[in-house]
Amino acid sequence: MSIRQRKLAVCLRSILGNGTVLSLCFCASAMAQDQPATDAPKPAKVTKSAPASAEEKDAVALGNITVTSQSRTQEVQVVPIPVQIVTQKQIDALAATDLSKMNGYIPGLFVDGSQPTQPVYSLRGITVTDFGIGTDSPIGIYEDGVYTGKTGGALLTFNDIQRVEVLKGPQGTLFGRNSAGGAISVVTNEPEDDWEGKAKVRLGNYGTRYVDGVLNAPIAPDLAARFSFVDTQSNGWLRDTANGQHYNKNDDWGIRSQLRWNAPGDTKVRVSWEHEKLNQPARPAIGLVPVPAAPGVLPFPADPQTYLNPIDAPVYNDVKGNNERRTFDGVSLFVDHSFPFGDLSSITAYRHFSTFNLEDGDGTNQPYLYLDTNNIEQNTSWSQEFKLSGKNDLLDWVAGVSYYHDNARQDSQVNLLTDSIDTLLNNTGVAPGGLYGPLGAALGQPGLLLNNPWQENMINHGRYTAEALYGDVIWHLSDRLNLTTGLRFTRDEKNFSWYNPVRTATQLDATLAQLQALGIFDMPGVPPIETFQQNLEFASPIATNAPLAVKRSWNDFSPRVVLDYKLTPNMMLYGSVAKGYEAGGFNAQQVDAVYQPESVWNYEIGLKSYFPDYRLLFNASVYYYRYSNLQSLSLISNGNGALPLYEVTTSDQHAKGLELEAHWQATNALRFNLATTYTNATYQHYVDPQGVSLSGQAVGEPLWSAAAGAEYVWHDVASGDLNLTVQHAYRGKQRCNSDSAAQGQCLSTPAFTLGVAQNRTDLRIGWSSSRMPWSVALYANNVFNKRYVQSINNISASILGTPFAYITPPRTWGVEVGVDF
């Protein structure tokens, strides 16, 4: 046994015996010191590699590109975890402006972007719909290695994107907290040493107007800048039947500026600033019941047998100030330096966003049914990460420390009119006939207390700190066999507060004060004035006069072990065991509700292969995970005439699944791709807020989803290349359980069925000149105009009898012109 092999054996015994990150890092560093200085890559210097062989070019064309999924630069086909890559070319083929516009083409991933300030991510059946600042998503979203934090700033418009890496399964060791279900890593283009400019304009139906542009400028031999912008606008594809307002509009623009400096001493410095602004109408609520104009004649409760089909139903919304907006700013500083034994990287980042989402909550335009909700957030975060990495013939290692601080504020608002309060009090039996209308009528002034605005607020403030220490080593046990061991220690500290002040009703209170001065509330049969002043939605007495504050902290160790073996130079078999972790949290709308951390153990076996003779790339994996204490959002009845509450509930879930991916270059001109996933996710232990046990029942994720596509290229067509792309996505039917109807996920009515399988077909034909820097394309998304009911919202159904729905977009098409210079 050689000296280096003895050191490797000693290191392995030390790590297995001590099980600490420090042992792992010290051992890896010591091993690396045995290598000559030339082994360490120099990030600041750019060297030209040898020309790629035809086989390598084919592999890259089929998707074997370079990624950084394991905090290392590797070809994706040697990364022993399931990773799906979305390239800029794929984004352009779908005319996608953000990740939600690619739904279906990354099987297993679903992004609900109908509310950009409150998006919902689901991966392998792991979903959290909570938008409160007290909880976190188990799907970590990262941009250039920076954690985006709360979901209000996690779905931004694509702006000069190089690729998106979708990592499935727990990524706790390398990506850290809140990536228990997986991670989505967005990688942008960096400044380069050559002049580059490009722009693209897209015009389409529904008034679609899209433009983006990039300018890359070498300022000096070691200094380069890059500027990019994007602007997306549309008139919307839905209109209000009564007032003609356009809904589902787009009004979003963003810019990014970067500066890269190759400093002396093998150091590279890059600073990036980005700004995005969104300002558009909020998501419309499509009412499911025909609403008469006169109060008191709407059937209650609503009967699903009489529901309208929301795809054809008229739209009536009356929210006062309907708007969804966001302002986002981010600054990042990246510093990379090469030492003889390895590379040191530093990422310092600042993020700030503010959001406002005031939307209709009843799907009608009648005052006696009026309800709207608003979610207002302010979020500021700072993060710092230091990462040291190196490699030699025996191992490839990375170690790091990270710090994250988040300061978040949220104001959850509920707005009603005294008319609609009378309706809910009557419907729920708390005060038959209501309070405000009858009192006015008794005084001979029927409208005296009606049409008065009423607002309730739940105000939250959270201050969170997370610190982590991690290490990850790939041990090259032989030319074919590698063992990866990793461990992360995380400490989370969270301070959180609730404050639900007395409702605001200025106009009503002025009238009540006048009536009190006249002694009206002292008359027999008249309820006391306090009856007219009580909160209905947020009514916790311990947080009414002053905020209630709590503090919690949690520690976690998240390990991973991966074994990969090369059966041939182009075929790898791997197996892994990994733990994911999500910090504990708080229910933003339920005072003094604290939740313990989540954890998931994932077991996976996979195959990655490339067959050069057939120009075929094929990957497969099977997995099983057990998820403990998963935090989810459920709509529950509040009782006593109050609105339903969105309550954070916890459950234990498990799932088994299969994923397949294939890319085949059939000829030089023709290429096919296929991806499919099978997910069988069920509750192990869960009793819903109504006391119903869902243990053993399906979580809701479809069993099957798939995507397939083909691309054909005709060369030398009018001095250019003609390219045709056809793509199809399938998402299986929703798997229903005992709570699905109440949560608006499954329902069958004479007019429509909720939760059916969904299909989407997209086409693009483009031509690019081989002589001039011009290109033109025609595209059509959802070619066959497949429309579906996406979900039902029952927030007003149990009190006003007004359920409403959201639907998927219609067919869209357009023309695109691009120029490179």
Coordinates of C-alpha atoms in Angstrom, one line a residue, residues 58-253:
D58 CA -22.9 14.6 -29.5
A59 CA -23.0 14.0 -25.7
V60 CA -23.1 17.8 -25.1
A61 CA -25.9 18.3 -27.7
L62 CA -27.9 15.6 -25.9
G63 CA -27.6 17.2 -22.5
N64 CA -24.3 16.2 -21.0
I65 CA -23.4 19.8 -20.1
T66 CA -21.2 21.2 -17.3
V67 CA -23.1 21.9 -14.1
T68 CA -22.3 22.9 -10.5
S69 CA -24.9 20.8 -8.8
Q70 CA -22.5 19.4 -6.2
S71 CA -20.6 22.7 -5.6
R72 CA -18.1 21.4 -8.2
T73 CA -17.8 21.9 -11.9
Q74 CA -18.7 18.5 -13.4
E75 CA -20.4 17.0 -16.4
V76 CA -24.0 16.2 -15.5
Q77 CA -23.6 12.6 -16.5
V78 CA -21.0 12.0 -13.8
V79 CA -23.1 13.6 -11.1
P80 CA -24.6 10.7 -9.0
I81 CA -27.9 12.5 -8.3
P82 CA -30.9 13.0 -10.5
V83 CA -30.5 16.4 -12.2
Q84 CA -32.7 17.8 -15.0
I85 CA -31.3 20.7 -17.0
V86 CA -33.3 23.4 -18.6
T87 CA -31.2 25.4 -21.1
Q88 CA -31.7 28.8 -22.7
K89 CA -32.6 27.1 -25.9
Q90 CA -35.4 25.1 -24.3
I91 CA -36.7 28.3 -22.6
D92 CA -36.8 30.1 -26.0
A93 CA -38.5 27.1 -27.7
L94 CA -41.4 27.5 -25.3
A95 CA -41.4 31.3 -25.3
A96 CA -41.3 30.9 -21.5
T97 CA -40.8 34.0 -19.3
D98 CA -40.4 32.2 -16.0
L99 CA -40.2 28.7 -14.6
S100 CA -44.0 28.3 -14.2
K101 CA -44.4 28.7 -18.0
M102 CA -42.5 25.4 -18.4
N103 CA -44.9 23.3 -16.4
G104 CA -45.1 19.8 -17.6
Y105 CA -41.7 19.8 -19.3
I106 CA -39.8 19.0 -16.1
P107 CA -41.8 15.9 -15.0
G108 CA -42.2 15.8 -11.2
L109 CA -41.9 19.6 -10.9
F110 CA -45.0 21.8 -10.9
V111 CA -44.9 25.6 -10.3
D112 CA -48.1 27.5 -9.8
G113 CA -47.2 31.0 -11.0
S114 CA -50.8 32.4 -11.2
Q115 CA -49.7 34.7 -8.3
P116 CA -46.0 35.6 -9.0
T117 CA -45.7 37.1 -5.5
Q118 CA -47.1 33.9 -3.9
P119 CA -45.9 31.0 -6.1
V120 CA -46.2 27.4 -5.1
Y121 CA -43.5 24.8 -5.9
S122 CA -44.0 21.1 -5.9
L123 CA -41.3 18.5 -6.5
R124 CA -41.8 14.7 -6.3
G125 CA -45.1 15.3 -4.5
I126 CA -43.6 17.5 -1.8
T127 CA -45.6 20.7 -1.8
V128 CA -46.2 23.6 0.6
T129 CA -48.8 26.1 -0.3
D130 CA -48.3 28.4 2.7
F131 CA -47.4 32.0 1.8
G132 CA -47.0 33.2 5.4
I133 CA -43.5 34.4 6.5
G134 CA -43.6 32.0 9.4
T135 CA -42.8 28.9 7.3
D136 CA -40.4 28.1 4.5
S137 CA -40.7 26.1 1.3
P138 CA -39.0 22.7 1.3
I139 CA -37.9 23.4 -2.3
G140 CA -34.9 25.6 -2.2
I141 CA -34.6 28.3 -4.9
Y142 CA -31.1 29.6 -5.7
E143 CA -29.8 32.1 -8.2
D144 CA -26.0 31.9 -8.8
G145 CA -25.7 30.1 -5.5
V146 CA -27.7 32.7 -3.5
Y147 CA -30.7 31.4 -1.6
T148 CA -33.7 33.4 -2.5
G149 CA -35.4 33.0 0.9
K150 CA -39.2 33.6 1.1
T151 CA -41.2 32.7 -2.0
G152 CA -42.3 36.3 -2.6
G153 CA -39.0 36.8 -4.4
A154 CA -38.5 33.3 -5.7
L155 CA -40.3 33.5 -9.1
L156 CA -38.6 36.2 -11.2
T157 CA -38.7 36.7 -14.9
F158 CA -35.9 34.9 -16.8
N159 CA -33.2 37.5 -17.5
D160 CA -30.1 36.4 -19.4
I161 CA -30.3 32.8 -18.1
Q162 CA -27.6 30.2 -19.0
R163 CA -29.4 27.2 -17.5
V164 CA -31.7 26.0 -14.7
E165 CA -30.6 22.9 -12.7
V166 CA -33.4 21.0 -11.1
L167 CA -32.0 18.7 -8.4
K168 CA -34.4 16.1 -7.1
G169 CA -34.3 14.6 -3.7
P170 CA -32.8 16.2 -0.5
Q171 CA -30.0 18.6 -1.0
G172 CA -29.3 19.4 2.6
T173 CA -25.6 18.7 2.7
L174 CA -24.5 21.1 0.0
F175 CA -27.4 23.5 -0.5
G176 CA -28.5 23.5 3.2
R177 CA -31.7 24.3 5.0
N178 CA -35.0 24.3 3.3
S179 CA -34.0 22.1 0.3
A180 CA -35.4 18.9 1.9
G181 CA -37.5 18.2 -1.1
G182 CA -35.0 19.3 -3.7
A183 CA -33.4 22.5 -5.1
I184 CA -33.7 24.6 -8.2
S185 CA -30.5 26.4 -9.1
V186 CA -30.8 29.2 -11.7
V187 CA -27.4 30.1 -13.3
T188 CA -27.1 33.4 -15.2
N189 CA -24.5 34.3 -17.8
E190 CA -21.3 36.0 -16.6
P191 CA -19.4 38.8 -18.3
E192 CA -17.0 37.5 -21.0
D193 CA -13.9 38.8 -22.7
D194 CA -15.5 39.4 -26.1
W195 CA -17.9 41.9 -27.4
E196 CA -21.4 40.5 -27.6
G197 CA -24.8 42.0 -28.2
K198 CA -28.2 40.5 -28.8
A199 CA -31.9 41.4 -28.7
K200 CA -35.2 39.7 -29.1
V201 CA -38.7 41.0 -29.7
R202 CA -41.8 38.9 -29.5
L203 CA -45.4 40.0 -30.4
G204 CA -48.4 37.7 -29.9
N205 CA -52.1 37.4 -29.3
Y206 CA -53.8 39.0 -26.3
G207 CA -51.5 42.0 -26.8
T208 CA -48.3 40.2 -25.9
R209 CA -45.2 42.4 -26.2
Y210 CA -41.9 41.0 -25.1
V211 CA -38.4 42.3 -25.5
D212 CA -35.0 41.4 -24.0
G213 CA -31.5 42.4 -24.7
V214 CA -27.9 41.7 -23.6
L215 CA -24.7 43.8 -24.1
N216 CA -21.3 42.3 -23.1
A217 CA -18.4 44.7 -23.1
P218 CA -14.7 44.0 -22.4
I219 CA -13.6 47.3 -20.8
A220 CA -10.0 46.3 -20.2
P221 CA -7.8 43.2 -20.6
D222 CA -8.9 41.9 -17.2
L223 CA -12.2 43.8 -16.8
A224 CA -15.6 43.1 -18.5
A225 CA -19.2 44.2 -18.0
R226 CA -22.5 42.7 -18.9
F227 CA -25.9 44.4 -19.1
S228 CA -29.2 42.7 -19.7
F229 CA -32.9 43.7 -19.6
V230 CA -36.3 42.0 -20.1
D231 CA -39.7 43.5 -20.4
T232 CA -42.9 41.4 -20.7
Q233 CA -46.4 42.9 -21.3
S234 CA -49.8 41.7 -22.3
N235 CA -53.4 42.8 -22.2
G236 CA -54.6 39.6 -20.5
W237 CA -56.8 36.8 -21.7
L238 CA -59.8 37.3 -19.4
R239 CA -62.2 40.2 -19.0
D240 CA -64.7 41.3 -16.4
T241 CA -68.2 41.0 -17.8
A242 CA -69.5 44.0 -16.0
N243 CA -66.7 46.6 -16.1
G244 CA -64.5 45.3 -19.0
Q245 CA -61.3 45.2 -16.9
H246 CA -58.6 42.9 -18.3
Y247 CA -57.3 40.1 -16.1
N248 CA -54.3 37.7 -16.3
K249 CA -52.3 40.6 -17.7
N250 CA -48.5 40.8 -17.7
D251 CA -46.6 43.9 -16.7
D252 CA -43.1 42.9 -15.5
W253 CA -39.6 44.2 -16.3

